[in-house]
Short mmCIF file of C-alpha atoms and ligand atoms in Angstrom, two decimals:
data_model
loop_
_atom_site.label_atom_id
_atom_site.label_comp_id
_atom_site.label_asym_id
_atom_site.label_seq_id
_atom_site.Cartn_x
_atom_site.Cartn_y
_atom_site.Cartn_z
CA UNK A 1 46.53 -44.74 -13.79
CA UNK A 2 48.66 -42.98 -16.41
CA UNK A 3 52.46 -43.08 -16.31
CA UNK A 4 52.61 -39.25 -16.18
CA UNK A 5 50.72 -38.88 -12.90
CA UNK A 6 49.95 -40.98 -9.87
CA UNK A 7 47.33 -39.03 -8.00
CA UNK A 8 43.58 -38.65 -8.21
CA UNK A 9 43.83 -34.83 -7.93
CA UNK A 10 45.54 -34.89 -11.33
CA UNK A 11 43.46 -37.73 -12.75
CA UNK A 12 40.15 -35.88 -12.28
CA UNK A 13 41.50 -33.23 -14.66
CA UNK A 14 43.56 -35.29 -17.12
CA UNK A 15 42.27 -38.88 -17.13
CA UNK A 16 40.02 -40.32 -19.83
CA UNK A 17 40.27 -38.24 -22.99
CA UNK A 18 41.63 -34.99 -21.66
CA UNK A 19 41.81 -33.25 -25.07
CA UNK A 20 39.62 -33.48 -28.12
CA UNK A 21 41.53 -35.82 -30.46
CA UNK A 22 40.54 -33.81 -33.55
CA UNK A 23 41.45 -30.21 -32.60
CA UNK A 24 43.33 -30.67 -29.30
CA UNK A 25 40.86 -28.32 -27.61
CA UNK A 26 41.42 -28.77 -23.88
CA UNK A 27 37.77 -29.68 -23.39
CA UNK A 28 36.09 -32.44 -25.36
CA UNK A 29 33.31 -30.64 -27.29
CA UNK A 30 29.61 -31.33 -27.00
CA UNK A 31 28.96 -33.57 -30.00
CA UNK A 32 25.32 -32.63 -30.32
CA UNK A 33 24.43 -35.18 -32.97
CA UNK A 34 22.25 -38.26 -33.22
CA UNK A 35 24.13 -39.96 -36.04
CA UNK A 36 27.43 -40.11 -37.98
CA UNK A 37 28.11 -40.41 -41.71
CA UNK A 38 29.54 -43.65 -43.07
CA UNK A 39 31.93 -44.06 -46.03
CA UNK A 40 30.31 -47.17 -47.37
CA UNK A 41 28.32 -50.21 -46.30
CA UNK A 42 30.05 -53.05 -44.45
CA UNK A 43 33.12 -51.04 -43.42
CA UNK A 44 34.35 -50.86 -39.85
CA UNK A 45 33.28 -47.55 -38.32
CA UNK A 46 33.95 -45.97 -34.94
CA UNK A 47 30.78 -43.90 -34.55
CA UNK A 48 27.44 -45.06 -35.80
CA UNK A 49 24.40 -43.86 -33.85
CA UNK A 50 24.44 -41.78 -30.65
CA UNK A 51 22.48 -44.19 -28.44
CA UNK A 52 25.22 -46.75 -29.10
CA UNK A 53 28.02 -44.24 -28.63
CA UNK A 54 28.67 -40.49 -28.61
CA UNK A 55 32.19 -39.00 -28.35
CA UNK A 56 31.29 -36.62 -25.47
CA UNK A 57 29.64 -39.42 -23.51
CA UNK A 58 32.58 -41.68 -24.35
CA UNK A 59 35.03 -39.12 -22.90
CA UNK A 60 33.04 -39.21 -19.66
CA UNK A 61 32.90 -43.02 -19.69
CA UNK A 62 36.68 -43.19 -20.16
CA UNK A 63 37.16 -40.69 -17.33
CA UNK A 64 35.08 -42.57 -14.76
CA UNK A 65 36.70 -45.86 -15.86
CA UNK A 66 40.14 -44.40 -15.14
CA UNK A 67 39.10 -42.85 -11.82
CA UNK A 68 37.57 -46.10 -10.55
CA UNK A 69 40.46 -48.09 -12.08
CA UNK A 70 38.10 -50.43 -13.90
CA UNK A 71 37.79 -52.06 -17.32
CA UNK A 72 34.95 -50.06 -18.87
CA UNK A 73 32.67 -47.16 -17.95
CA UNK A 74 29.05 -46.42 -18.89
CA UNK A 75 27.01 -43.24 -18.57
CA UNK A 76 23.25 -43.24 -18.02
CA UNK A 77 20.45 -40.69 -17.82
CA UNK A 78 20.18 -41.01 -14.02
CA UNK A 79 21.53 -42.96 -11.09
CA UNK A 80 18.39 -45.11 -11.20
CA UNK A 81 18.87 -45.78 -14.93
CA UNK A 82 22.41 -46.95 -14.10
CA UNK A 83 21.13 -49.16 -11.28
CA UNK A 84 18.35 -50.65 -13.39
CA UNK A 85 20.81 -51.39 -16.21
CA UNK A 86 23.02 -53.26 -13.73
CA UNK A 87 20.05 -55.13 -12.26
CA UNK A 88 19.01 -56.13 -15.81
CA UNK A 89 22.05 -58.43 -15.72
CA UNK A 90 19.88 -60.73 -13.54
CA UNK A 91 16.98 -62.95 -14.55
CA UNK A 92 13.83 -64.55 -13.17
CA UNK A 93 14.61 -66.59 -10.06
CA UNK A 94 17.84 -64.74 -9.25
CA UNK A 95 18.12 -63.13 -5.86
CA UNK A 96 20.23 -60.27 -4.52
CA UNK A 97 21.47 -59.72 -1.00
CA UNK A 98 21.01 -56.00 -0.34
CA UNK A 99 22.35 -53.61 2.35
CA UNK A 100 19.42 -53.06 4.70
CA UNK A 101 19.31 -49.29 4.48
CA UNK A 102 20.00 -49.12 0.79
CA UNK A 103 18.93 -45.99 -1.17
CA UNK A 104 15.10 -45.79 -1.16
CA UNK A 105 14.86 -45.76 -4.96
CA UNK A 106 16.92 -48.94 -5.25
CA UNK A 107 14.65 -50.66 -2.76
CA UNK A 108 11.57 -49.45 -4.68
CA UNK A 109 12.98 -50.66 -8.02
CA UNK A 110 13.51 -54.15 -6.62
CA UNK A 111 10.35 -54.27 -4.52
CA UNK A 112 7.87 -52.77 -6.97
CA UNK A 113 9.30 -53.18 -10.47
CA UNK A 114 11.78 -56.05 -10.70
CA UNK A 115 9.56 -58.22 -8.50
CA UNK A 116 7.24 -58.37 -11.56
CA UNK A 117 9.86 -60.31 -13.46
CA UNK A 118 10.70 -62.52 -10.52
CA UNK A 119 14.02 -60.99 -9.44
CA UNK A 120 14.14 -61.29 -5.65
CA UNK A 121 16.03 -59.53 -2.90
CA UNK A 122 16.73 -59.87 0.79
CA UNK A 123 17.60 -56.92 3.04
CA UNK A 124 20.57 -57.84 5.21
CA UNK A 125 22.69 -55.92 7.69
CA UNK A 126 25.81 -56.07 5.51
CA UNK A 127 28.00 -54.66 8.30
CA UNK A 128 27.68 -58.20 9.71
CA UNK A 129 29.58 -60.75 7.58
CA UNK A 130 27.87 -63.66 9.36
CA UNK A 131 24.44 -62.26 8.44
CA UNK A 132 25.50 -62.16 4.78
CA UNK A 133 26.77 -65.74 4.95
CA UNK A 134 23.41 -66.88 6.32
CA UNK A 135 21.57 -65.16 3.50
CA UNK A 136 23.58 -66.85 0.74
CA UNK A 137 21.46 -69.56 -0.89
CA UNK A 138 21.82 -71.15 -4.36
CA UNK A 139 19.47 -68.54 -5.90
CA UNK A 140 21.59 -65.61 -4.65
CA UNK A 141 23.67 -64.21 -7.52
CA UNK A 142 25.04 -60.94 -6.14
CA UNK A 143 25.70 -58.86 -3.05
CA UNK A 144 24.71 -55.23 -3.50
CA UNK A 145 26.11 -52.80 -0.96
CA UNK A 146 26.31 -49.14 -0.13
CA UNK A 147 29.03 -47.97 2.22
CA UNK A 148 28.44 -45.64 3.93
CA UNK A 149 24.71 -46.28 3.74
CA UNK A 150 22.05 -43.67 3.31
CA UNK A 151 21.11 -42.12 5.75
CA UNK A 152 22.60 -44.03 8.70
CA UNK A 153 26.17 -44.12 7.41
CA UNK A 154 26.75 -47.78 8.26
CA UNK A 155 30.09 -49.10 7.05
CA UNK A 156 30.44 -52.41 5.21
CA UNK A 157 33.86 -53.99 4.68
CA UNK A 158 34.16 -53.98 0.88
CA UNK A 159 37.21 -56.25 0.80
CA UNK A 160 35.69 -58.86 3.12
CA UNK A 161 32.33 -58.86 1.30
CA UNK A 162 34.02 -59.12 -2.12
CA UNK A 163 36.12 -62.05 -0.91
CA UNK A 164 33.05 -63.81 0.49
CA UNK A 165 31.17 -63.18 -2.77
CA UNK A 166 34.03 -64.61 -4.84
CA UNK A 167 34.10 -67.72 -2.67
CA UNK A 168 30.44 -68.33 -3.60
CA UNK A 169 30.72 -67.23 -7.24
CA UNK A 170 28.63 -64.09 -6.67
CA UNK A 171 29.05 -60.59 -8.05
CA UNK A 172 29.79 -57.70 -5.68
CA UNK A 173 28.08 -54.45 -6.65
CA UNK A 174 28.90 -51.23 -4.79
CA UNK A 175 26.91 -47.99 -4.95
CA UNK A 176 29.79 -45.54 -4.42
CA UNK A 177 27.69 -42.35 -4.65
CA UNK A 178 28.48 -41.15 -1.11
CA UNK A 179 32.26 -41.53 -1.45
CA UNK A 180 33.22 -41.09 -5.13
CA UNK A 181 36.48 -42.54 -6.47
CA UNK A 182 38.37 -39.68 -4.82
CA UNK A 183 37.62 -41.15 -1.39
CA UNK A 184 37.03 -44.85 -2.12
CA UNK A 185 37.67 -47.19 -5.07
CA UNK A 186 35.68 -50.43 -4.59
CA UNK A 187 37.05 -52.21 -7.70
CA UNK A 188 40.56 -52.05 -6.22
CA UNK A 189 39.16 -53.79 -3.13
CA UNK A 190 37.69 -56.70 -5.09
CA UNK A 191 34.23 -55.53 -6.17
CA UNK A 192 33.05 -56.33 -9.71
CA UNK A 193 30.76 -53.40 -10.44
CA UNK A 194 30.78 -49.89 -9.02
CA UNK A 195 27.97 -47.45 -9.74
CA UNK A 196 27.04 -43.87 -8.98
CA UNK A 197 24.31 -41.38 -8.90
CA UNK A 198 26.55 -38.78 -10.57
CA UNK A 199 23.78 -36.30 -9.77
CA UNK A 200 25.46 -35.96 -6.37
CA UNK A 201 29.21 -35.36 -5.71
CA UNK A 202 30.52 -36.20 -9.20
CA UNK A 203 28.36 -33.52 -10.82
CA UNK A 204 28.70 -31.53 -7.64
CA UNK A 205 26.69 -28.44 -8.56
CA UNK A 206 23.08 -29.67 -8.29
CA UNK A 207 22.57 -28.89 -11.97
CA UNK A 208 22.20 -32.29 -13.61
CA UNK A 209 20.85 -35.83 -13.18
CA UNK A 210 23.15 -38.66 -14.30
CA UNK A 211 24.35 -42.16 -13.48
CA UNK A 212 27.66 -43.95 -14.04
CA UNK A 213 28.75 -47.58 -13.92
CA UNK A 214 32.24 -49.11 -14.09
CA UNK A 215 32.84 -52.85 -14.45
CA UNK A 216 36.07 -54.76 -13.86
CA UNK A 217 36.15 -57.22 -16.77
CA UNK A 218 35.45 -57.76 -20.47
CA UNK A 219 32.55 -60.16 -19.96
CA UNK A 220 30.58 -57.72 -17.78
CA UNK A 221 31.55 -54.87 -20.11
CA UNK A 222 30.11 -56.67 -23.12
CA UNK A 223 26.88 -57.53 -21.29
CA UNK A 224 26.39 -54.02 -19.95
CA UNK A 225 27.19 -52.39 -23.31
CA UNK A 226 24.48 -54.60 -24.82
CA UNK A 227 21.98 -53.57 -22.12
CA UNK A 228 22.90 -49.88 -22.36
CA UNK A 229 22.31 -49.90 -26.11
CA UNK A 230 19.21 -52.10 -25.95
CA UNK A 231 17.40 -50.29 -23.14
CA UNK A 232 18.73 -46.90 -24.22
CA UNK A 233 18.68 -44.79 -21.03
CA UNK A 234 21.90 -43.03 -22.09
CA UNK A 235 23.24 -39.68 -20.90
CA UNK A 236 22.99 -36.89 -23.47
CA UNK A 237 26.07 -35.03 -24.77
CA UNK A 238 25.40 -31.76 -22.95
CA UNK A 239 24.96 -33.45 -19.57
CA UNK A 240 28.05 -35.57 -20.28
CA UNK A 241 30.01 -32.35 -20.86
CA UNK A 242 28.65 -30.79 -17.64
CA UNK A 243 29.56 -33.89 -15.69
CA UNK A 244 33.15 -33.92 -17.03
CA UNK A 245 33.35 -30.25 -16.04
CA UNK A 246 32.06 -31.05 -12.54
CA UNK A 247 34.51 -33.92 -12.04
CA UNK A 248 37.52 -31.63 -12.74
CA UNK A 249 36.97 -29.99 -9.31
CA UNK A 250 36.00 -33.19 -7.46
CA UNK A 251 39.18 -33.33 -5.37
CA UNK A 252 39.19 -29.70 -4.24
CA UNK A 253 35.47 -29.78 -3.55
CA UNK A 254 35.66 -32.97 -1.52
CA UNK A 255 38.61 -31.74 0.51
CA UNK A 256 36.52 -28.77 1.61
CA UNK A 257 33.29 -30.81 1.98
CA UNK A 258 34.99 -33.33 4.24
CA UNK A 259 36.90 -30.73 6.32
CA UNK A 260 33.62 -28.96 7.01
CA UNK A 261 31.83 -32.25 7.74
CA UNK A 262 34.33 -33.43 10.34
CA UNK A 263 34.16 -30.09 12.18
CA UNK A 264 30.33 -30.04 12.07
CA UNK A 265 30.12 -33.67 13.25
CA UNK A 266 32.33 -32.83 16.23
CA UNK A 267 30.19 -29.76 17.01
CA UNK A 268 27.03 -31.85 16.92
CA UNK A 269 28.45 -34.41 19.36
CA UNK A 270 28.88 -31.52 21.83
CA UNK A 271 25.38 -30.12 21.29
CA UNK A 272 23.08 -31.08 24.18
CA UNK A 273 20.00 -31.16 21.94
CA UNK A 274 21.56 -33.89 19.78
CA UNK A 275 21.25 -37.44 21.12
CA UNK A 276 23.17 -39.23 18.39
CA UNK A 277 25.52 -38.34 15.56
CA UNK A 278 26.13 -40.71 12.67
CA UNK A 279 29.39 -39.89 10.90
CA UNK A 280 31.98 -42.52 9.88
CA UNK A 281 34.82 -40.02 10.39
CA UNK A 282 34.24 -39.98 14.16
CA UNK A 283 36.26 -42.44 16.24
CA UNK A 284 33.05 -43.28 18.14
CA UNK A 285 31.42 -44.59 14.94
CA UNK A 286 31.29 -48.43 14.98
CA UNK A 287 32.58 -48.55 11.38
CA UNK A 288 35.39 -46.02 11.90
CA UNK A 289 38.28 -48.46 11.55
CA UNK A 290 36.98 -50.32 8.52
CA UNK A 291 36.19 -47.00 6.86
CA UNK A 292 39.73 -45.74 7.60
CA UNK A 293 41.07 -48.87 5.93
CA UNK A 294 39.02 -48.59 2.74
CA UNK A 295 38.39 -44.86 2.31
CA UNK A 296 40.37 -41.63 2.50
CA UNK A 297 38.09 -40.17 5.19
CA UNK A 298 34.52 -40.14 6.51
CA UNK A 299 32.96 -38.27 3.59
CA UNK A 300 30.62 -35.32 3.96
CA UNK A 301 27.26 -36.82 4.91
CA UNK A 302 26.12 -36.61 8.53
CA UNK A 303 22.91 -37.76 10.16
CA UNK A 304 21.80 -36.87 13.67
CA UNK A 305 18.90 -37.27 16.07
CA UNK A 306 17.31 -34.36 17.91
CA UNK A 307 16.08 -35.08 21.44
CA UNK A 308 12.40 -34.99 22.39
CA UNK A 309 12.63 -31.40 23.68
CA UNK A 310 13.15 -30.26 20.09
CA UNK A 311 10.77 -30.37 17.15
CA UNK A 312 12.12 -31.42 13.74
CA UNK A 313 9.51 -29.39 11.83
CA UNK A 314 10.59 -26.25 13.70
CA UNK A 315 14.22 -27.12 13.01
CA UNK A 316 13.73 -27.31 9.23
CA UNK A 317 11.62 -24.14 9.26
CA UNK A 318 14.30 -22.23 11.21
CA UNK A 319 17.19 -22.84 8.81
CA UNK A 320 18.17 -19.70 6.91
CA UNK A 321 21.26 -20.67 4.93
CA UNK A 322 21.01 -24.45 4.69
CA UNK A 323 18.26 -25.59 2.28
CA UNK A 324 15.72 -28.32 2.94
CA UNK A 325 15.78 -30.42 -0.23
CA UNK A 326 16.12 -33.91 -1.63
CA UNK A 327 19.55 -34.79 -3.02
CA UNK A 328 23.06 -34.29 -1.69
CA UNK A 329 26.64 -33.77 -2.77
CA UNK A 330 26.30 -30.30 -4.27
CA UNK A 331 28.43 -27.30 -3.31
CA UNK A 332 25.50 -25.93 -1.26
CA UNK A 333 24.54 -27.46 2.08
CA UNK A 334 21.28 -29.38 2.07
CA UNK A 335 19.32 -31.11 4.80
CA UNK A 336 16.57 -33.63 4.38
CA UNK A 337 14.08 -35.57 6.46
CA UNK A 338 14.68 -39.20 5.43
CA UNK A 339 11.46 -40.58 7.00
CA UNK A 340 9.19 -38.40 4.83
CA UNK A 341 11.46 -37.71 1.85
CA UNK A 342 14.21 -40.01 0.56
CA UNK A 343 12.97 -43.08 2.44
CA UNK A 344 9.20 -42.53 2.23
CA UNK A 345 8.99 -45.52 -0.15
CA UNK A 346 10.08 -47.84 2.67
CA UNK A 347 7.14 -48.93 4.88
CA UNK A 348 7.10 -47.23 8.31
CA UNK A 349 7.51 -50.51 10.17
CA UNK A 350 10.72 -51.38 8.27
CA UNK A 351 11.91 -47.76 8.58
CA UNK A 352 11.62 -47.78 12.35
CA UNK A 353 13.20 -51.22 12.52
CA UNK A 354 16.30 -50.08 10.62
CA UNK A 355 16.55 -46.78 12.53
CA UNK A 356 15.17 -44.16 10.14
CA UNK A 357 13.19 -42.39 12.85
CA UNK A 358 10.96 -39.33 12.75
CA UNK A 359 13.57 -37.14 14.51
CA UNK A 360 16.45 -38.15 12.20
CA UNK A 361 18.01 -35.33 10.18
CA UNK A 362 20.38 -35.90 7.25
CA UNK A 363 22.89 -33.19 6.45
CA UNK A 364 24.83 -32.95 3.18
CA UNK A 365 27.61 -30.60 4.25
CA UNK A 366 28.47 -28.13 1.49
CA UNK A 367 31.62 -26.15 0.78
CA UNK A 368 30.46 -22.85 2.31
CA UNK A 369 32.41 -21.24 5.14
CA UNK A 370 32.34 -23.53 8.17
CA UNK A 371 31.52 -20.74 10.67
CA UNK A 372 28.49 -19.72 8.61
CA UNK A 373 27.22 -23.31 8.52
CA UNK A 374 27.83 -23.81 12.23
CA UNK A 375 25.95 -20.61 13.07
CA UNK A 376 22.91 -21.54 10.96
CA UNK A 377 22.78 -25.07 12.36
CA UNK A 378 23.07 -23.91 15.95
CA UNK A 379 20.42 -21.19 15.69
CA UNK A 380 18.01 -23.63 14.01
CA UNK A 381 18.51 -26.20 16.77
CA UNK A 382 18.05 -23.46 19.40
CA UNK A 383 14.86 -22.22 17.73
CA UNK A 384 13.41 -25.72 17.44
CA UNK A 385 13.01 -26.07 21.20
CA UNK A 386 9.45 -27.03 22.16
C1 PLP B 401 20.44 -40.31 -5.46
C2 PLP B 401 20.94 -41.68 -5.29
C3 PLP B 401 20.61 -42.69 -6.21
C4 PLP B 401 19.68 -42.44 -7.38
O1 PLP B 401 20.27 -41.59 -8.33
P1 PLP B 401 19.45 -40.57 -9.28
O2 PLP B 401 20.53 -39.85 -9.99
O3 PLP B 401 18.61 -39.71 -8.39
O4 PLP B 401 18.59 -41.40 -10.18
C5 PLP B 401 21.15 -43.95 -6.01
N1 PLP B 401 21.95 -44.22 -4.95
C6 PLP B 401 22.26 -43.28 -4.04
C7 PLP B 401 23.14 -43.65 -2.89
C8 PLP B 401 21.77 -41.99 -4.16
O5 PLP B 401 22.08 -41.07 -3.25
#
């Protein structure tokens, strides 16, 4: 972090390239160009062609690098483009150990696309260090985790997993979408690569799709820069600008998101229609202590189970303020039904085995007034009674 500030609340506004180097405008402009003029052949130039590099995208890449305290940042056209770029680091015969309730799209990419080129995976309960140890064979090249996971909010010990990975010469990759660098910085805990669906909290306004990656060393940076330029799924200048704009309010948004979430999680534990609440900010959560150690708080994602006297379809239909939609992390509160939406790509048998049941509701708590959210949630639960 810079010598003029120490805190993330300041970094989200001033880190990276906080002013345009040419005019000192306080926002880096949208360099809406595909190419850059050159003075002559065979001279060193900074900007060449916008797939390789664009100043607006670069400002964003510098910003996320600083926030995650890494070596180099990369911006992609979506979270999945970021994830596939990272997984392109692996080759035929390599295998990844994967958190068992990893994001559905990540599972689908490995199961249905990368399986064609012979990249293998094994789903493991990464909250259990012994289970990871058992899964490590000579073909395993990386451990890929999400913490908290989606949608069950399981907590994996980033420091312990990174140490185990190092012992075996493996990379540790962390999908930090649910926490953002404001709440959790995996590279400072020993991970090698951190990635994001910036579509969620980093963008924060449900108005763009983007992905970010930060790596912790020059070797990975060089490989990923090569992949980013070769595959070409880069983020455009306008979306890069929007994302920088979104990140400026990350700290204030997340403070409100997480205040609301803790209050709502406590309310849900007291609601008789709710049989289980998954929220890592509750002391009753099995991962509470590890999460306290590695993150600022429990984040703003909650999942809960309705009892069998309530109907989930009626619940979703009864909501008036909170919107039923895919995605999360925007200022507005959203709920989803993981079994039929975000995790539909996972076969039912595996879904039930890992706990993504029919009556599971995922809630992305927004920054609206808490009383308004509480009222809408409570009336919808009341009206969902069979
Ligand atoms: C949404 C999401 C992704 C995929 O990102 P897109 O921007 O939708 O491509 C990956 N990981 C997690 C945890 C997500 O929530």
